[in-house]
Short mmCIF file of C-alpha atoms in Angstrom, two decimals:
data_model
loop_
_atom_site.label_atom_id
_atom_site.label_comp_id
_atom_site.label_asym_id
_atom_site.label_seq_id
_atom_site.Cartn_x
_atom_site.Cartn_y
_atom_site.Cartn_z
CA MET E 1123 12.96 -32.53 -9.05
CA SER E 1124 14.48 -30.77 -12.05
CA LEU E 1125 14.13 -27.03 -12.50
CA THR E 1126 12.22 -25.86 -15.58
CA VAL E 1127 14.57 -23.63 -17.54
CA ARG E 1128 12.93 -21.24 -19.95
CA ARG E 1129 14.50 -19.29 -22.78
CA VAL E 1130 13.83 -15.55 -22.60
CA LEU E 1131 14.60 -13.06 -25.35
CA VAL E 1132 15.53 -9.55 -24.20
CA LEU E 1133 15.18 -7.15 -27.13
CA MET E 1134 16.06 -3.63 -26.06
CA ASP E 1135 17.38 -0.36 -27.45
CA THR E 1136 20.68 0.16 -25.61
CA THR E 1137 21.47 3.67 -26.83
CA ARG E 1138 19.81 5.31 -23.82
CA THR E 1139 20.58 5.12 -20.13
CA TYR E 1140 16.91 4.48 -19.32
CA PHE E 1141 16.82 1.17 -21.21
CA ARG E 1142 20.26 0.08 -20.04
CA GLU E 1143 19.01 0.56 -16.48
CA ILE E 1144 15.93 -1.54 -17.30
CA ILE E 1145 18.31 -4.28 -18.42
CA ARG E 1146 20.11 -3.99 -15.07
CA GLY E 1147 16.78 -4.62 -13.34
CA ILE E 1148 16.16 -7.67 -15.52
CA ALA E 1149 19.68 -8.88 -14.71
CA ARG E 1150 19.01 -8.56 -10.97
CA TYR E 1151 15.90 -10.70 -11.25
CA HIS E 1152 17.83 -13.23 -13.35
CA HIS E 1153 20.67 -13.43 -10.81
CA GLU E 1154 18.29 -13.84 -7.88
CA HIS E 1155 16.19 -16.58 -9.49
CA GLY E 1156 18.43 -18.20 -12.11
CA GLU E 1157 15.50 -19.81 -13.92
CA TRP E 1158 16.18 -18.51 -17.42
CA LEU E 1159 18.48 -18.93 -20.37
CA LEU E 1160 18.79 -15.43 -21.78
CA GLU E 1161 19.02 -14.46 -25.42
CA TYR E 1162 20.08 -10.82 -25.42
CA SER E 1163 19.75 -8.81 -28.64
CA PRO E 1164 20.64 -5.13 -28.21
CA TYR E 1165 19.69 -2.80 -31.00
CA GLY E 1166 19.48 0.87 -31.86
CA PRO E 1167 16.31 2.89 -32.42
CA GLU E 1168 16.43 2.61 -36.20
CA ASP E 1169 17.82 -0.93 -36.48
CA PHE E 1170 16.25 -3.55 -38.72
CA VAL E 1171 13.76 -5.80 -36.93
CA PRO E 1172 13.44 -9.45 -38.04
CA LYS E 1173 10.12 -10.55 -39.55
CA ASP E 1174 9.83 -13.31 -36.97
CA PHE E 1175 11.69 -14.73 -34.00
CA ARG E 1176 11.46 -18.46 -34.73
CA ASP E 1177 15.23 -18.88 -34.69
CA TYR E 1178 15.36 -17.80 -31.05
CA ARG E 1179 13.02 -20.59 -29.85
CA ALA E 1180 12.09 -18.38 -26.92
CA ASP E 1181 9.50 -19.13 -24.25
CA GLY E 1182 9.01 -15.46 -23.43
CA MET E 1183 10.09 -11.96 -24.47
CA LEU E 1184 10.95 -8.70 -22.76
CA VAL E 1185 10.84 -6.14 -25.53
CA ARG E 1186 10.67 -2.43 -26.28
CA ILE E 1187 8.12 -2.24 -29.10
CA ASN E 1188 9.00 0.95 -30.94
CA GLN E 1189 7.55 0.36 -34.42
CA PRO E 1190 4.56 -1.41 -36.01
CA GLN E 1191 6.71 -4.07 -37.71
CA LEU E 1192 8.11 -5.14 -34.37
CA LEU E 1193 4.64 -5.35 -32.84
CA GLU E 1194 3.50 -7.62 -35.67
CA ALA E 1195 6.59 -9.83 -35.31
CA VAL E 1196 6.00 -10.23 -31.56
CA LEU E 1197 2.32 -11.08 -32.09
CA ARG E 1198 3.24 -13.78 -34.62
CA THR E 1199 5.31 -15.66 -32.05
CA GLY E 1200 2.29 -16.42 -29.88
CA ILE E 1201 4.53 -16.56 -26.80
CA PRO E 1202 4.19 -14.46 -23.62
CA ALA E 1203 5.74 -11.02 -24.03
CA ILE E 1204 6.01 -7.86 -21.94
CA ASP E 1205 6.27 -4.50 -23.70
CA LEU E 1206 8.41 -1.95 -21.83
CA LEU E 1207 7.60 1.08 -24.00
CA ARG E 1208 3.77 1.28 -24.00
CA VAL E 1209 3.61 3.22 -27.29
CA PHE E 1210 1.72 0.49 -29.22
CA PRO E 1211 -0.99 -0.77 -26.86
CA HIS E 1212 -2.38 -4.17 -27.88
CA SER E 1213 -4.82 -6.42 -26.04
CA ALA E 1214 -2.55 -9.46 -26.49
CA ILE E 1215 0.62 -7.91 -25.03
CA PRO E 1216 0.81 -6.73 -21.41
CA CYS E 1217 2.93 -3.64 -20.87
CA ILE E 1218 4.69 -1.85 -18.04
CA GLY E 1219 6.08 1.65 -17.62
CA PRO E 1220 5.99 4.89 -15.65
CA ASP E 1221 2.73 6.61 -14.77
CA GLU E 1222 3.30 9.50 -17.19
CA ARG E 1223 0.48 11.63 -15.79
CA GLU E 1224 1.83 11.35 -12.26
CA VAL E 1225 5.35 12.14 -13.49
CA THR E 1226 4.15 15.38 -15.07
CA ARG E 1227 2.04 16.35 -12.06
CA GLN E 1228 4.96 15.75 -9.72
CA LEU E 1229 7.18 18.05 -11.75
CA LEU E 1230 4.51 20.74 -11.81
CA HIS E 1231 4.04 20.43 -8.06
CA HIS E 1232 7.80 20.88 -7.60
CA PHE E 1233 7.65 24.20 -9.44
CA GLN E 1234 4.50 25.32 -7.67
CA GLU E 1235 6.24 24.75 -4.33
CA GLN E 1236 8.83 27.23 -5.54
CA HIS E 1237 6.04 29.73 -6.24
CA PHE E 1238 6.23 29.74 -10.02
CA HIS E 1239 3.03 30.97 -11.63
CA SER E 1240 4.01 30.93 -15.31
CA PHE E 1241 4.70 27.63 -17.08
CA ALA E 1242 5.82 26.33 -20.46
CA PHE E 1243 6.10 22.87 -22.01
CA LEU E 1244 8.49 21.67 -24.72
CA GLY E 1245 7.57 18.43 -26.44
CA ILE E 1246 7.64 16.53 -29.72
CA ARG E 1247 4.75 15.97 -32.11
CA THR E 1248 3.85 12.31 -31.59
CA PRO E 1249 0.62 10.25 -31.76
CA GLU E 1250 -1.63 10.34 -28.68
CA THR E 1251 -0.49 6.92 -27.41
CA HIS E 1252 3.15 8.05 -27.17
CA PHE E 1253 4.43 8.83 -23.66
CA LEU E 1254 5.53 12.32 -24.76
CA ALA E 1255 1.99 13.04 -25.96
CA ILE E 1256 0.60 11.92 -22.59
CA ARG E 1257 3.02 14.23 -20.76
CA HIS E 1258 1.95 17.14 -23.00
CA GLU E 1259 -1.75 16.35 -22.55
CA THR E 1260 -1.36 16.22 -18.77
CA PHE E 1261 0.44 19.56 -18.75
CA VAL E 1262 -2.39 21.19 -20.72
CA GLU E 1263 -5.03 19.66 -18.41
CA GLU E 1264 -3.27 20.87 -15.26
CA MET E 1265 -2.82 24.37 -16.66
CA ARG E 1266 -6.51 24.51 -17.52
CA LYS E 1267 -7.53 23.40 -14.02
CA LYS E 1268 -5.27 25.88 -12.25
CA ALA E 1269 -5.72 28.73 -14.76
CA PHE E 1270 -1.96 29.40 -14.90
CA PRO E 1271 -0.47 31.34 -17.84
CA SER E 1272 1.25 28.78 -20.05
CA SER E 1273 2.84 28.21 -23.44
CA VAL E 1274 3.58 25.06 -25.47
CA TYR E 1275 6.14 24.36 -28.21
CA ARG E 1276 6.20 20.95 -29.94
CA ILE E 1277 8.99 19.97 -32.32
CA PRO E 1278 8.13 17.93 -35.45
CA THR E 1279 9.96 14.61 -35.87
CA SER E 1280 11.26 12.84 -38.94
CA THR E 1281 9.36 9.63 -38.13
CA VAL E 1282 5.88 9.29 -36.69
CA TYR E 1283 6.69 7.33 -33.52
CA SER E 1284 10.19 8.61 -32.84
CA ASP E 1285 11.16 10.68 -29.83
CA ARG E 1286 14.64 11.17 -31.27
CA LEU E 1287 15.55 14.74 -32.03
CA ARG E 1288 16.18 15.79 -35.62
CA ILE E 1289 16.51 19.52 -35.02
CA SER E 1290 17.43 21.68 -37.99
CA GLU E 1291 18.98 25.11 -37.60
CA ARG E 1292 15.63 26.61 -38.58
CA ILE E 1293 13.86 24.80 -35.73
CA ARG E 1294 16.60 25.79 -33.29
CA GLY E 1295 16.06 29.41 -34.25
CA SER E 1296 12.30 29.07 -33.81
CA LEU E 1297 12.79 27.42 -30.41
CA ARG E 1298 15.13 30.20 -29.36
CA LYS E 1299 12.55 32.86 -30.30
CA TRP E 1300 9.88 31.00 -28.31
CA LEU E 1301 12.12 30.93 -25.24
CA GLN E 1302 12.88 34.64 -25.59
CA LYS E 1303 9.15 35.48 -25.56
CA LEU E 1304 8.45 33.57 -22.33
CA PRO E 1305 7.83 35.80 -19.29
CA ARG E 1306 10.60 36.15 -16.76
CA ARG E 1307 10.35 33.55 -13.99
CA THR E 1308 8.74 30.88 -16.14
CA ALA E 1309 9.15 27.18 -15.33
CA VAL E 1310 9.91 25.21 -18.51
CA LEU E 1311 8.91 21.54 -18.33
CA CYS E 1312 10.45 19.38 -21.05
CA GLY E 1313 9.11 16.04 -22.27
CA ASN E 1314 12.49 14.36 -21.75
CA ASP E 1315 16.08 15.18 -20.86
CA GLU E 1316 17.22 15.57 -24.48
CA LEU E 1317 14.68 18.32 -25.02
CA ALA E 1318 15.67 20.02 -21.77
CA PHE E 1319 19.33 19.93 -22.84
CA GLN E 1320 18.36 21.71 -26.06
CA VAL E 1321 16.57 24.38 -24.02
CA LEU E 1322 19.70 24.97 -21.94
CA GLU E 1323 21.82 25.34 -25.07
CA GLN E 1324 19.39 27.72 -26.78
CA CYS E 1325 19.11 29.78 -23.58
CA ARG E 1326 22.88 30.18 -23.56
CA LEU E 1327 22.87 31.33 -27.19
CA ALA E 1328 20.03 33.79 -26.48
CA GLY E 1329 21.61 35.15 -23.30
CA ILE E 1330 18.73 33.88 -21.13
CA ALA E 1331 19.86 33.22 -17.56
CA VAL E 1332 18.98 29.79 -16.16
CA PRO E 1333 17.57 29.46 -13.51
CA GLN E 1334 17.22 33.19 -12.77
CA HIS E 1335 15.11 33.97 -15.87
CA LEU E 1336 13.82 30.53 -16.88
CA ALA E 1337 13.95 27.41 -14.70
CA VAL E 1338 14.29 24.20 -16.75
CA ALA E 1339 13.60 20.54 -15.91
CA GLY E 1340 13.49 17.29 -17.86
CA ILE E 1341 12.15 13.79 -17.31
CA GLY E 1342 14.16 10.57 -17.13
CA ASN E 1343 17.22 11.62 -15.11
CA ASP E 1344 19.72 10.49 -17.73
CA ASP E 1345 22.89 11.24 -15.77
CA CYS E 1346 25.03 11.79 -18.87
CA ILE E 1347 22.68 14.40 -20.33
CA CYS E 1348 21.85 16.01 -16.97
CA GLU E 1349 25.50 16.51 -16.04
CA LEU E 1350 26.43 17.62 -19.57
CA GLY E 1351 24.04 20.56 -19.37
CA HIS E 1352 25.28 23.99 -18.39
CA PRO E 1353 23.92 24.54 -15.82
CA THR E 1354 23.33 20.94 -14.76
CA LEU E 1355 19.79 19.73 -15.36
CA THR E 1356 17.03 18.95 -12.86
CA SER E 1357 15.05 15.84 -13.83
CA VAL E 1358 12.52 13.29 -12.59
CA GLU E 1359 13.83 9.82 -11.77
CA LEU E 1360 11.70 7.07 -13.39
CA ARG E 1361 13.27 4.12 -11.50
CA PRO E 1362 13.97 2.00 -14.60
CA GLN E 1363 15.82 -0.72 -12.67
CA LYS E 1364 12.68 -1.36 -10.65
CA ILE E 1365 10.63 -1.40 -13.89
CA GLY E 1366 12.99 -4.00 -15.40
CA TYR E 1367 12.82 -6.19 -12.30
CA GLN E 1368 9.02 -6.00 -12.15
CA ALA E 1369 8.73 -6.73 -15.89
CA ALA E 1370 10.79 -9.88 -15.39
CA GLU E 1371 8.51 -10.94 -12.53
CA LEU E 1372 5.43 -10.43 -14.71
CA LEU E 1373 6.93 -12.42 -17.57
CA GLN E 1374 7.71 -15.34 -15.27
CA GLN E 1375 4.12 -15.34 -14.03
CA ALA E 1376 2.83 -15.24 -17.63
CA MET E 1377 5.07 -18.14 -18.68
CA ASP E 1378 3.77 -20.07 -15.65
CA GLY E 1379 0.25 -19.62 -17.00
CA ARG E 1380 -0.84 -17.17 -14.31
CA SER E 1381 -2.88 -14.07 -15.13
CA ILE E 1382 -1.15 -10.70 -14.97
CA PRO E 1383 -2.36 -7.08 -15.35
CA HIS E 1384 -2.53 -5.82 -18.91
CA ASP E 1385 -1.14 -2.37 -18.12
CA THR E 1386 1.13 -1.85 -15.11
CA LEU E 1387 1.90 1.74 -14.16
CA THR E 1388 4.93 2.19 -11.94
CA PRO E 1389 5.35 5.15 -9.56
CA CYS E 1390 8.09 7.59 -10.47
CA GLY E 1391 10.95 8.32 -8.14
CA GLU E 1392 11.98 11.63 -6.71
CA ILE E 1393 12.95 14.82 -8.49
CA ILE E 1394 16.72 15.14 -8.71
CA VAL E 1395 17.28 18.85 -8.21
CA ARG E 1396 20.30 20.32 -9.96
CA GLN E 1397 21.38 23.83 -10.92
CA SER E 1398 18.77 24.45 -13.64
CA THR E 1399 16.01 24.92 -11.02
CA ASP E 1400 18.10 25.93 -8.02
CA THR E 1401 16.09 29.00 -7.17
CA PHE E 1402 13.19 30.00 -4.99
CA LEU E 1403 11.08 32.83 -6.29
CA THR E 1404 9.55 35.31 -3.86
CA GLU E 1405 9.69 39.08 -3.66
CA ASP E 1406 11.27 38.76 -0.21
CA GLU E 1407 15.04 38.90 -0.71
CA SER E 1408 15.73 38.06 2.94
CA LEU E 1409 13.71 34.87 2.60
CA ASN E 1410 15.47 34.03 -0.66
CA ARG E 1411 18.86 34.43 1.03
CA ALA E 1412 17.78 32.17 3.90
CA ILE E 1413 16.56 29.44 1.57
CA GLN E 1414 19.69 29.53 -0.57
CA PHE E 1415 21.86 29.40 2.56
CA ILE E 1416 20.01 26.29 3.78
CA ARG E 1417 20.30 24.59 0.39
CA HIS E 1418 24.05 25.08 0.29
CA HIS E 1419 24.91 24.48 3.96
CA ALA E 1420 22.20 22.24 5.50
CA CYS E 1421 24.59 19.27 5.71
CA GLU E 1422 27.29 21.25 7.52
CA GLY E 1423 25.63 21.14 10.93
CA ILE E 1424 24.02 24.59 10.71
CA GLY E 1425 21.27 25.71 13.07
CA VAL E 1426 18.40 28.19 12.96
CA GLU E 1427 20.58 31.03 14.26
CA ASP E 1428 23.03 30.56 11.39
CA VAL E 1429 20.15 30.97 8.95
CA CYS E 1430 18.98 34.12 10.74
CA GLN E 1431 22.43 35.65 10.34
CA ALA E 1432 22.52 34.81 6.63
CA ALA E 1433 19.07 36.41 6.13
CA HIS E 1434 19.88 39.45 8.29
CA LEU E 1435 16.72 38.84 10.33
CA THR E 1436 15.90 37.89 13.89
CA ARG E 1437 14.28 34.53 14.51
CA ILE E 1438 10.59 35.41 14.89
CA PRO E 1439 10.26 37.45 11.62
CA LEU E 1440 12.14 34.75 9.72
CA GLU E 1441 10.01 31.94 11.16
CA ASN E 1442 6.87 33.84 10.21
CA ARG E 1443 8.05 34.21 6.61
CA PHE E 1444 8.94 30.51 6.36
CA LYS E 1445 5.50 29.52 7.63
CA LYS E 1446 3.81 31.92 5.20
CA TRP E 1447 5.70 30.86 2.07
CA LEU E 1448 6.75 27.27 2.75
CA GLY E 1449 4.31 26.13 5.42
CA ARG E 1450 7.14 24.85 7.65
CA THR E 1451 9.69 26.15 10.14
CA VAL E 1452 13.33 27.00 9.46
CA TYR E 1453 14.42 23.86 11.35
CA GLN E 1454 12.03 21.68 9.31
CA GLU E 1455 13.48 23.10 6.09
CA ILE E 1456 17.02 22.28 7.23
CA GLN E 1457 15.95 18.72 8.03
CA ARG E 1458 14.12 18.39 4.71
CA ILE E 1459 17.28 19.25 2.77
CA ARG E 1460 19.36 16.88 4.89
CA LEU E 1461 16.89 14.06 4.25
CA ALA E 1462 17.01 14.74 0.50
CA GLU E 1463 20.81 14.55 0.60
CA ILE E 1464 20.74 11.22 2.46
CA GLN E 1465 18.28 9.81 -0.06
CA LYS E 1466 20.45 11.02 -2.93
CA MET E 1467 23.54 9.30 -1.52
CA LEU E 1468 21.60 6.08 -0.90
CA ARG E 1469 20.23 6.18 -4.44
CA THR E 1470 23.35 7.13 -6.40
CA THR E 1471 26.23 5.66 -4.38
CA ARG E 1472 27.17 2.55 -2.43
CA LEU E 1473 28.76 4.61 0.34
CA PRO E 1474 28.63 2.91 3.76
CA PHE E 1475 26.24 4.47 6.26
CA LYS E 1476 29.09 5.64 8.49
CA THR E 1477 30.37 7.80 5.61
CA ILE E 1478 26.91 9.18 4.84
CA VAL E 1479 26.63 10.26 8.50
CA ARG E 1480 29.49 12.72 8.13
CA GLN E 1481 28.39 14.01 4.73
CA ALA E 1482 24.82 14.60 5.94
CA GLY E 1483 25.99 16.58 8.96
CA PHE E 1484 25.02 14.13 11.73
CA ARG E 1485 27.27 13.33 14.68
CA ARG E 1486 26.21 9.73 15.25
CA LEU E 1487 24.96 6.92 13.00
CA GLU E 1488 22.12 6.04 15.38
CA GLN E 1489 20.88 9.62 15.32
CA MET E 1490 20.76 9.69 11.52
CA MET E 1491 19.07 6.28 11.26
CA ARG E 1492 16.34 7.28 13.76
CA PHE E 1493 15.78 10.52 11.85
CA PHE E 1494 15.54 8.73 8.50
CA ARG E 1495 13.06 6.15 9.76
CA LYS E 1496 10.90 8.80 11.41
CA GLU E 1497 10.73 10.85 8.20
CA THR E 1498 10.28 8.04 5.66
CA GLY E 1499 8.75 5.15 7.57
CA MET E 1500 11.55 2.80 6.48
CA THR E 1501 15.14 2.05 7.35
CA MET E 1502 18.01 3.29 5.21
CA LYS E 1503 18.73 -0.30 4.14
CA GLU E 1504 15.10 -0.82 3.10
CA PHE E 1505 15.20 2.42 1.09
CA ARG E 1506 18.39 1.37 -0.73
CA ASP E 1507 17.12 -2.16 -1.37
CA GLU E 1508 13.94 -0.81 -3.00
CA LEU E 1509 15.86 1.07 -5.70
#
């Protein structure tokens, strides 16, 4: 019995890490199933889009629809297509992407756990269907529900549906003044990593200490941008490889004539904490010292007594403060940081487990694997395979 081979057009902006990672997810599906002939057409955000796609003779499309002309061209084909941007919703084209509301809430929860009570949001003026508009709307809703002091700054764009920055010197100056007016110990949530990078740069020019004065976080976890920032930038992982893989699965089902959901929301990944939010804000300096000591030394085999010495407190007073502010014990906080480090290494490296054991501060592989399964409900291999 011969295998039905279908032609699939992948039309994707490749100027951003997020979309390149989506392509990696599509590639993984393609390698595992081998049922497609791929036509790959990378393009930039402002590139010309053909009026139709008849020359491709495709049976299906995986496409980032970023402008009305492209939407119309895709509709004219009449073939199954999956939109991976979700900016132009249309009843004839199923779409897939991150749950933007959950992404924003997760970032807010991260800051609330650090006892921030003043918040700000930096976005871009876009139509209400744009993912940046949804992130802004969610921020405003959450601030209203919790009655937190908050401030919003939205940058105008040169094109209606663009999330690309066209920041003039005048706008940079206005942004800098906005940042200077924010109360000390404000958490600044940014609609994406590019915006967060701009905040870090304007803070440096204005002499605003990050994270001591303002803590800053982005969305998307673009490694290049996050590591370029000074200090390095905390961001939310959106798991684009998983989105690409799932989009490919949906397209195959659609080409097979099976029904698929019109709008698929994917859960975001974890928050990748870097220097721009590496602080814990309480009025208790002893507690702050203890938390910072754990963050920097949890994977070095430290125990509760080591933390007590760093905080200059005996065990019972320190435990009481941890339970009051964090709702967990000193030991649980050490283990939480160790777990986060293991997950980070599984997510960002291909290090063998026996190497991760040493770097996470465990003596034996079996001990670490039992700990990981108890805390997450899955094995380390299952966790890595899901990424």
